[in-house]
Structure formats: structure tokens, C-alpha cells
Amino acid sequence: MKKTFDVILARNEPKAEAFLEELDGKKPLFVCTIATTETAKIPGISAAGKFPEFTDYTPPADAELLLLGKCKCIAGVPVTPDGIPTPALITLSALKLADIPVIVACGGLKVKPQIPFLDLGGSPGRDIRTGNAVDNVEEVIQRATLAGEHLAKMADYLVIGESIPGGTTTALGVLSAMGVKAEGKVSSSMPENPHSLKSEAVRVGLASASVGFGGLAKNPVKAIACLGDPMMPAFAGLVIGAAAQVPVLMAGGTQMTAVLAVAKALKPSILCNVAIGTTRWVISDCSSDIKGIVDQIADVPILAADLDFASSRFDGLKAYEKGIVKEGVGAGGASIAAMAKTGGAITRDIMLKEIERNYELLMGVR
């Protein structure tokens, strides 16, 4: 795997290198797409919040952190049950270091963030086991496409990230409905990936929706409506609208593969302008296989920010090296954009120092 800046070219090296060259020195806009799904409350599915009911607060708190540098809807910052802080800390640090502007887009929330945001008209998602998970998918895709077209005029390229607890389970749902073999391949924010829990939720959801594996390969809107989450139509629309004009870095882990499958089914012509930007922790994760999922969908490059917290003085950050959290809130893509915007002047060492500084401030530790 070839490396340019502190970025790993993880899939299709020539394309990944060309994509990174295109971003070099350019001005990005970071869009964070936030939403919630009741799927996150299935016990053992998500690490995004100390208790399952806290997952309603994680996305708005992440968004507030990016814009304000602190959370308003909760005290402190979102943490895993082990007290590991949200990956929004990484994103915040990258965006601040490289002075990258941020817009928050809402796909459907129970708790609204106390900041300005773009409302794409969606509703909070239901448990995918109902087989009826998301409302007005088509309308949200249309609104988000329009937003994407206009946001693309404001920057050289877009970096789109997400915050939705339970998102890898809904990703597995949509991928399965669309005929992509992803069982045992989606990642997890936990060190022990609960594959069997996710597969069972999807199996029940498919049965409830009377859909077989691959039954909705040509119907991505219905796949999201039955087994997805409200982040997906918002994110997919933004990609479709923006990538028709500028490069789009889809910032995230295996959830991006579901959005990619949806975007490909709706508008395959934009894929030549799209790459996935993630972290080293996702591409080196033995319990998931982002490349194996992408291989089945489209020939898009994968880039990974080569972040390393092994030498951090904080245990909460060192935990990332043990496979906890790994990615989220566009952490990998934001880091890649910060490195690319500054022509490599921002390195992983500079990133770690800034992340530690923000960790100290926000976690109140020394």
C-alpha cells in the first residue's frame, strides 16, 4: 500500500493517488450528516453512548462539538461505555488546524442540536426489525441532492461525514436488501464486533418487510425505507448532488458502502468523482472488511488517514489502537482533508498534539 502525506492509499492505488492529488492545496467544505435510529437501542449493538437511550443525544452533541468546540445538549462529550471520547474530537482537531468550514445537515433527529443546521426534512428512524425503518426517503434524497448541488458551488470539494449510532447495523440491512454480501464484514465501534446481533436484526427486518437477500437490488429507496436509517437518504442525496460537479470524499467506515450502493443505483455517473476516506483503524480491522464490500459495489478508491495514538499520553486515546471506536463523525476524511489542504504540512504527529490538546480541554484531564 502506497502512502502520500500521512495517508494510506488503501484500495485502487492509482485512482486513490490521483484523487489525493486533486485535493492537494484545494479548499474543502465539511458536511456532517446527523440522524438517529431506534436500531441503536438494541442492547449490545452500539458503543455510541453510555446507555442505549443516550444514543438520541450523540449526533446532536457531536455536531455541537464541531461548531462550538463544546456540547450543549449534554454535559461533557459523548463517550463509549468505557469512557472513550467521541471521534468528533479527531474531526474537530482536523477542521480547526486546517481552518475548514463546517455545515451540519440533519436527516432526522429526536433531539435537535443547539446550533444552525440544514434540515433535509427527514424523521428519526425506527428499529429495522420492524421492516419499516425510514419515512419519506425519496423526498429527503431529492432535497439533499438540491443541497449538494448548491454546496458544491461553495468549495473546491466536499468532505461528507456522519454521526448515527447503530449505523453499521442499518448499513448491513441495506446492503443485504440490495444483494451485497456484507455479513461479518461491517465494522463496529466496539473491540468485540457483535456480528451475530447485527445479522439477527437484519434477518428479522428482512422477514418483516417480506424481502429476500438482494430483493431490492434495483430499488435503493425501498431498501432504505425497510432496513436503513435517516442518515442514508440525506448523505446519498448530498453525494449525488455535489459529485456531479466537484470531488466528494465520503468520510467514514463501512457505513459508506451502503451509501455508495444507494448512490450507484440512483446515479452511477457520479462515481468517477467519489472516494471513501477513512482511518487506518478501519482498514486494518480484522473484524470487518471495507475493501471486500466495496469490491462488490463499485471501483472507487479508499484513502485512510494514517493516524497513530500509540504514543499518546492519554489512555482514552490509546484505546483507539485496541480497536475501540475506530471512526465516526468523518474523522478519517476530515484528517485527510486537513493534510491535503496544507500540502502535507499537517502531519499525523501535529494531528495527535492537537487532538491531545482538545482532549485535555474537553475531558478535563491533565
Coordinates of C-alpha atoms in Angstrom, one line a residue:
M1 CA 0.0 0.0 0.0
K2 CA 1.5 3.3 -1.1
K3 CA 1.4 6.3 1.1
T4 CA 1.2 10.0 0.2
F5 CA 1.4 12.6 3.1
D6 CA 0.3 10.6 6.2
V7 CA -2.4 9.0 4.1
I8 CA -2.6 5.3 3.1
L9 CA -3.8 4.5 -0.4
A10 CA -5.9 1.5 0.6
R11 CA -7.8 0.5 -2.5
N12 CA -7.0 1.1 -6.2
E13 CA -3.7 2.9 -5.6
P14 CA -3.5 4.8 -8.9
K15 CA -7.1 6.1 -8.5
A16 CA -6.5 6.9 -4.8
E17 CA -3.3 8.8 -5.6
A18 CA -4.9 10.7 -8.5
F19 CA -7.9 11.6 -6.2
L20 CA -5.5 12.8 -3.4
E21 CA -3.5 14.9 -5.9
E22 CA -6.7 16.5 -7.0
L23 CA -7.4 17.6 -3.4
D24 CA -3.8 18.9 -2.8
G25 CA -3.9 22.6 -1.8
K26 CA -7.6 22.9 -2.5
K27 CA -10.3 24.3 -0.2
P28 CA -12.9 21.8 1.1
L29 CA -16.2 22.2 2.8
F30 CA -17.0 19.6 5.6
V31 CA -20.6 18.5 5.9
C32 CA -21.7 16.4 8.9
T33 CA -24.9 14.5 8.3
I34 CA -26.6 13.6 11.6
A35 CA -29.6 11.4 12.3
T36 CA -30.9 8.8 14.8
T37 CA -32.4 5.3 14.6
E38 CA -34.1 3.2 17.2
T39 CA -31.9 0.4 15.9
A40 CA -29.1 1.8 18.1
K41 CA -31.1 1.0 21.2
I42 CA -30.9 -2.8 20.6
P43 CA -28.8 -3.9 23.6
G44 CA -25.2 -4.5 22.6
I45 CA -25.4 -3.0 19.1
S46 CA -23.7 0.4 19.6
A47 CA -21.0 1.9 21.8
A48 CA -22.1 5.4 21.0
G49 CA -23.3 6.5 24.4
K50 CA -23.0 5.0 27.9
F51 CA -26.6 3.7 27.8
P52 CA -28.7 2.8 24.7
E53 CA -31.2 5.7 25.3
F54 CA -28.2 8.2 25.2
T55 CA -27.8 7.4 21.5
D56 CA -30.5 10.1 20.8
Y57 CA -28.1 12.7 22.1
T58 CA -24.9 11.5 20.5
P59 CA -25.4 13.0 16.9
P60 CA -26.6 16.5 18.1
A61 CA -23.8 16.6 20.7
D62 CA -21.2 15.6 18.0
A63 CA -22.5 18.4 15.7
E64 CA -22.4 21.0 18.5
L65 CA -18.8 20.0 19.3
L66 CA -17.7 20.6 15.7
L67 CA -19.3 24.1 15.6
L68 CA -18.9 25.3 19.2
G69 CA -16.0 23.3 20.5
K70 CA -18.2 22.1 23.3
C71 CA -21.6 20.3 23.6
K72 CA -24.8 22.0 24.7
C73 CA -27.4 19.2 24.7
I74 CA -25.3 17.1 27.1
A75 CA -22.8 17.8 29.8
G76 CA -19.2 16.9 28.6
V77 CA -18.8 15.0 25.3
P78 CA -20.3 11.7 24.0
V79 CA -18.3 8.7 25.4
T80 CA -18.5 5.0 25.0
P81 CA -19.5 2.8 28.0
D82 CA -15.7 2.6 28.7
G83 CA -15.4 6.4 28.7
I84 CA -13.6 6.6 25.4
P85 CA -14.5 10.0 23.8
T86 CA -16.3 10.5 20.5
P87 CA -14.3 10.5 17.3
A88 CA -15.7 14.1 16.8
L89 CA -12.6 15.1 18.8
I90 CA -10.4 14.0 15.9
T91 CA -12.7 15.8 13.4
L92 CA -12.8 19.0 15.5
S93 CA -9.0 19.0 15.7
A94 CA -8.5 18.5 11.9
L95 CA -11.0 21.1 11.0
K96 CA -9.5 23.7 13.4
L97 CA -6.0 23.0 12.3
A98 CA -6.7 23.5 8.6
D99 CA -9.5 26.1 9.1
I100 CA -12.1 24.1 7.2
P101 CA -15.7 25.4 7.3
V102 CA -18.5 23.1 8.5
I103 CA -22.2 22.7 7.7
V104 CA -24.4 20.3 9.7
A105 CA -27.1 18.5 7.7
C106 CA -30.0 16.8 9.6
G107 CA -31.5 13.6 8.2
G108 CA -33.9 13.0 11.1
L109 CA -33.4 13.5 14.8
K110 CA -35.2 13.1 18.1
V111 CA -33.0 15.8 19.8
K112 CA -32.2 18.8 17.7
P113 CA -28.7 20.4 18.2
Q114 CA -28.5 23.9 19.6
I115 CA -26.7 25.3 16.5
P116 CA -27.6 26.3 13.0
F117 CA -28.2 23.3 10.7
L118 CA -29.6 22.4 7.3
D119 CA -32.9 20.4 7.8
L120 CA -33.4 18.0 5.0
G121 CA -36.9 17.1 6.1
G122 CA -36.4 13.6 7.5
S123 CA -37.8 11.9 10.6
P124 CA -36.0 9.8 13.2
G125 CA -35.6 6.2 12.1
R126 CA -37.4 3.2 13.6
D127 CA -35.9 -0.2 14.6
I128 CA -35.1 -2.1 11.4
R129 CA -36.6 -5.3 12.9
T130 CA -40.0 -3.7 12.0
G131 CA -39.1 -3.9 8.3
N132 CA -40.4 -0.3 8.1
A133 CA -37.5 1.8 9.2
V134 CA -37.5 5.2 7.5
D135 CA -40.2 7.6 6.2
N136 CA -40.2 9.8 3.1
V137 CA -36.9 8.5 1.7
E138 CA -37.4 9.8 -1.8
E139 CA -38.3 13.3 -0.7
V140 CA -35.2 13.5 1.5
I141 CA -32.9 12.3 -1.3
Q142 CA -34.4 15.0 -3.6
R143 CA -33.9 17.8 -1.0
A144 CA -30.4 16.6 -0.2
T145 CA -29.5 16.4 -3.9
L146 CA -30.5 20.0 -4.3
A147 CA -28.5 21.0 -1.2
G148 CA -25.5 19.1 -2.6
E149 CA -25.7 20.9 -5.9
H150 CA -25.5 24.3 -4.1
L151 CA -22.9 23.3 -1.5
A152 CA -20.6 22.2 -4.3
K153 CA -20.6 25.8 -5.6
M154 CA -19.1 26.9 -2.3
A155 CA -15.9 24.9 -2.2
D156 CA -13.4 23.0 -4.4
Y157 CA -14.6 19.7 -3.0
L158 CA -16.9 18.3 -0.3
V159 CA -16.0 16.0 2.6
I160 CA -19.2 14.4 3.9
G161 CA -19.2 12.6 7.3
E162 CA -21.9 11.2 9.5
S163 CA -22.9 10.6 13.1
I164 CA -25.6 8.0 13.7
P165 CA -25.3 5.3 16.4
G166 CA -26.3 1.9 15.1
G167 CA -25.3 2.8 11.6
T168 CA -23.3 -0.3 10.8
T169 CA -26.3 -2.5 11.5
T170 CA -28.6 -0.4 9.2
A171 CA -25.8 -0.5 6.6
L172 CA -25.8 -4.3 6.8
G173 CA -29.6 -4.2 6.3
V174 CA -29.5 -2.0 3.2
L175 CA -26.5 -3.9 1.7
S176 CA -28.3 -7.3 2.3
A177 CA -31.5 -6.0 0.8
M178 CA -29.5 -4.8 -2.3
G179 CA -27.7 -8.1 -2.7
V180 CA -24.2 -7.1 -1.4
K181 CA -22.7 -9.8 0.8
A182 CA -21.6 -7.9 3.9
E183 CA -22.4 -10.3 6.7
G184 CA -19.5 -10.4 9.1
K185 CA -17.9 -7.5 7.1
V186 CA -19.3 -4.4 8.7
S187 CA -17.2 -2.7 11.4
S188 CA -18.1 -1.8 14.9
S189 CA -17.2 0.9 17.4
M190 CA -16.6 -1.9 19.9
P191 CA -13.5 -4.1 20.2
E192 CA -15.7 -7.2 20.0
N193 CA -17.7 -6.8 16.9
P194 CA -21.3 -8.1 17.6
H195 CA -21.8 -9.6 14.1
S196 CA -24.4 -12.1 15.2
L197 CA -26.6 -9.4 16.8
K198 CA -26.4 -7.3 13.6
S199 CA -27.2 -10.3 11.4
E200 CA -30.1 -11.3 13.5
A201 CA -31.6 -7.8 13.5
V202 CA -31.2 -7.7 9.7
R203 CA -32.7 -11.2 9.3
V204 CA -35.8 -10.2 11.3
G205 CA -36.1 -6.9 9.4
L206 CA -35.9 -8.7 6.0
A207 CA -38.6 -11.1 7.1
S208 CA -40.8 -8.3 8.5
A209 CA -40.5 -6.5 5.1
S210 CA -41.1 -9.7 3.2
V211 CA -37.8 -9.1 1.3
G212 CA -35.2 -11.7 0.4
F213 CA -31.5 -11.2 0.1
G214 CA -30.9 -9.0 -2.9
G215 CA -34.7 -8.5 -3.4
L216 CA -34.3 -4.7 -3.6
A217 CA -31.1 -4.6 -5.7
K218 CA -32.8 -2.2 -8.1
N219 CA -34.8 -0.3 -5.5
P220 CA -32.5 1.6 -3.1
V221 CA -35.3 3.9 -1.9
K222 CA -37.3 0.9 -0.7
A223 CA -34.1 -0.8 0.7
I224 CA -33.6 2.3 3.0
A225 CA -37.3 2.6 3.8
C226 CA -37.4 -1.0 5.0
L227 CA -33.9 -1.6 6.6
G228 CA -32.0 1.7 6.5
D229 CA -31.6 4.8 8.6
P230 CA -32.4 8.5 8.0
M231 CA -28.7 9.4 7.6
M232 CA -28.6 7.4 4.3
P233 CA -31.0 9.4 2.1
A234 CA -29.6 12.7 3.3
F235 CA -26.0 11.5 2.7
A236 CA -26.7 9.8 -0.6
G237 CA -28.5 12.9 -1.9
L238 CA -25.7 15.2 -0.9
V239 CA -23.2 12.9 -2.7
I240 CA -25.3 12.7 -5.9
G241 CA -25.9 16.5 -6.0
A242 CA -22.3 17.5 -5.3
A243 CA -20.3 14.8 -7.1
A244 CA -21.9 15.9 -10.4
Q245 CA -19.7 19.0 -10.1
V246 CA -16.8 18.5 -7.6
P247 CA -14.9 15.7 -6.0
V248 CA -16.6 14.2 -2.9
L249 CA -14.7 12.4 -0.2
M250 CA -17.2 10.1 1.7
A251 CA -15.8 10.3 5.2
G252 CA -16.5 7.2 7.2
G253 CA -16.1 3.4 7.7
T254 CA -18.2 0.5 6.4
Q255 CA -21.4 2.6 6.6
M256 CA -20.1 4.4 3.5
T257 CA -20.5 1.2 1.5
A258 CA -24.3 1.3 1.9
V259 CA -24.4 4.9 0.8
L260 CA -22.2 4.0 -2.1
A261 CA -24.5 1.2 -3.2
V262 CA -27.5 3.6 -3.0
A263 CA -25.7 6.4 -4.9
K264 CA -24.6 3.9 -7.6
A265 CA -28.1 2.5 -8.1
L266 CA -29.6 6.1 -8.4
K267 CA -26.8 7.8 -10.4
P268 CA -23.8 5.7 -11.4
S269 CA -22.3 8.5 -13.5
I270 CA -21.1 10.4 -10.4
L271 CA -18.9 7.6 -9.0
C272 CA -15.9 8.7 -11.0
N273 CA -15.8 11.8 -8.7
V274 CA -16.1 9.9 -5.4
A275 CA -13.7 8.3 -3.0
I276 CA -14.0 6.9 0.6
G277 CA -11.9 8.5 3.2
T278 CA -11.5 6.5 6.5
T279 CA -8.9 5.8 9.2
R280 CA -6.1 3.3 9.5
W281 CA -8.1 1.6 12.3
V282 CA -10.9 0.7 9.9
I283 CA -8.7 -0.7 7.0
S284 CA -6.6 -2.7 9.4
D285 CA -9.6 -4.0 11.4
C286 CA -9.6 -7.9 11.3
S287 CA -13.3 -8.0 12.4
S288 CA -14.5 -6.1 9.3
D289 CA -13.7 -5.8 5.6
I290 CA -14.5 -2.5 3.9
K291 CA -12.5 -3.3 0.8
G292 CA -14.3 -6.6 0.4
I293 CA -17.7 -4.8 0.5
V294 CA -16.6 -2.0 -1.9
D295 CA -15.2 -4.6 -4.3
Q296 CA -18.8 -5.9 -4.8
I297 CA -20.2 -2.4 -5.5
A298 CA -18.0 -0.1 -7.5
D299 CA -14.4 0.6 -8.4
V300 CA -13.9 3.6 -6.1
P301 CA -10.6 4.3 -4.3
I302 CA -10.3 4.2 -0.5
L303 CA -7.9 6.5 1.4
A304 CA -7.1 6.2 5.0
A305 CA -5.7 8.8 7.4
D306 CA -2.6 7.1 9.0
L307 CA -3.3 8.3 12.5
D308 CA -1.5 6.7 15.3
F309 CA -2.3 7.1 19.0
A310 CA 0.1 4.5 20.4
S311 CA 2.4 7.2 21.8
S312 CA -0.5 9.3 23.3
R313 CA -0.2 10.2 27.0
F314 CA -3.9 9.6 27.4
D315 CA -5.4 6.1 27.8
G316 CA -8.7 7.3 26.3
L317 CA -6.8 7.9 23.0
K318 CA -4.5 4.9 23.2
A319 CA -7.7 2.8 23.3
Y320 CA -8.2 3.6 19.6
E321 CA -5.2 1.3 18.9
K322 CA -7.1 -1.5 20.6
G323 CA -9.9 -1.3 18.1
I324 CA -12.3 0.8 20.1
V325 CA -14.4 3.4 18.2
K326 CA -12.1 3.4 15.0
E327 CA -14.0 6.1 13.0
G328 CA -17.1 8.3 13.0
V329 CA -18.2 11.9 12.5
G330 CA -16.0 12.0 9.4
A331 CA -12.8 11.7 11.4
G332 CA -10.7 10.0 8.7
G333 CA -11.9 12.2 5.9
A334 CA -11.5 15.4 7.9
S335 CA -7.9 14.4 8.7
I336 CA -7.1 13.6 5.1
A337 CA -8.6 17.0 4.0
A338 CA -6.6 18.8 6.7
M339 CA -3.4 17.1 5.4
A340 CA -4.3 17.7 1.7
K341 CA -5.3 21.4 2.2
T342 CA -1.9 22.2 3.8
G343 CA 0.1 20.2 1.2
G344 CA 1.1 17.8 3.9
A345 CA 2.2 20.5 6.4
I346 CA -0.3 18.9 8.9
T347 CA 1.1 15.5 9.8
R348 CA -0.2 12.8 12.0
D349 CA 2.2 14.0 14.8
I350 CA 0.7 17.5 14.5
M351 CA -2.8 16.0 14.5
L352 CA -2.0 13.9 17.6
K353 CA -0.8 17.0 19.5
E354 CA -3.9 19.0 18.6
I355 CA -6.2 16.0 19.5
E356 CA -4.5 15.7 22.9
R357 CA -4.9 19.4 23.5
N358 CA -8.6 19.2 22.8
Y359 CA -8.9 16.0 24.7
E360 CA -7.4 17.7 27.8
L361 CA -9.8 20.7 27.4
L362 CA -12.9 18.7 26.9
M363 CA -12.4 15.7 29.1
G364 CA -11.0 17.9 31.9
V365 CA -7.9 15.7 32.4
R366 CA -4.3 16.5 32.7

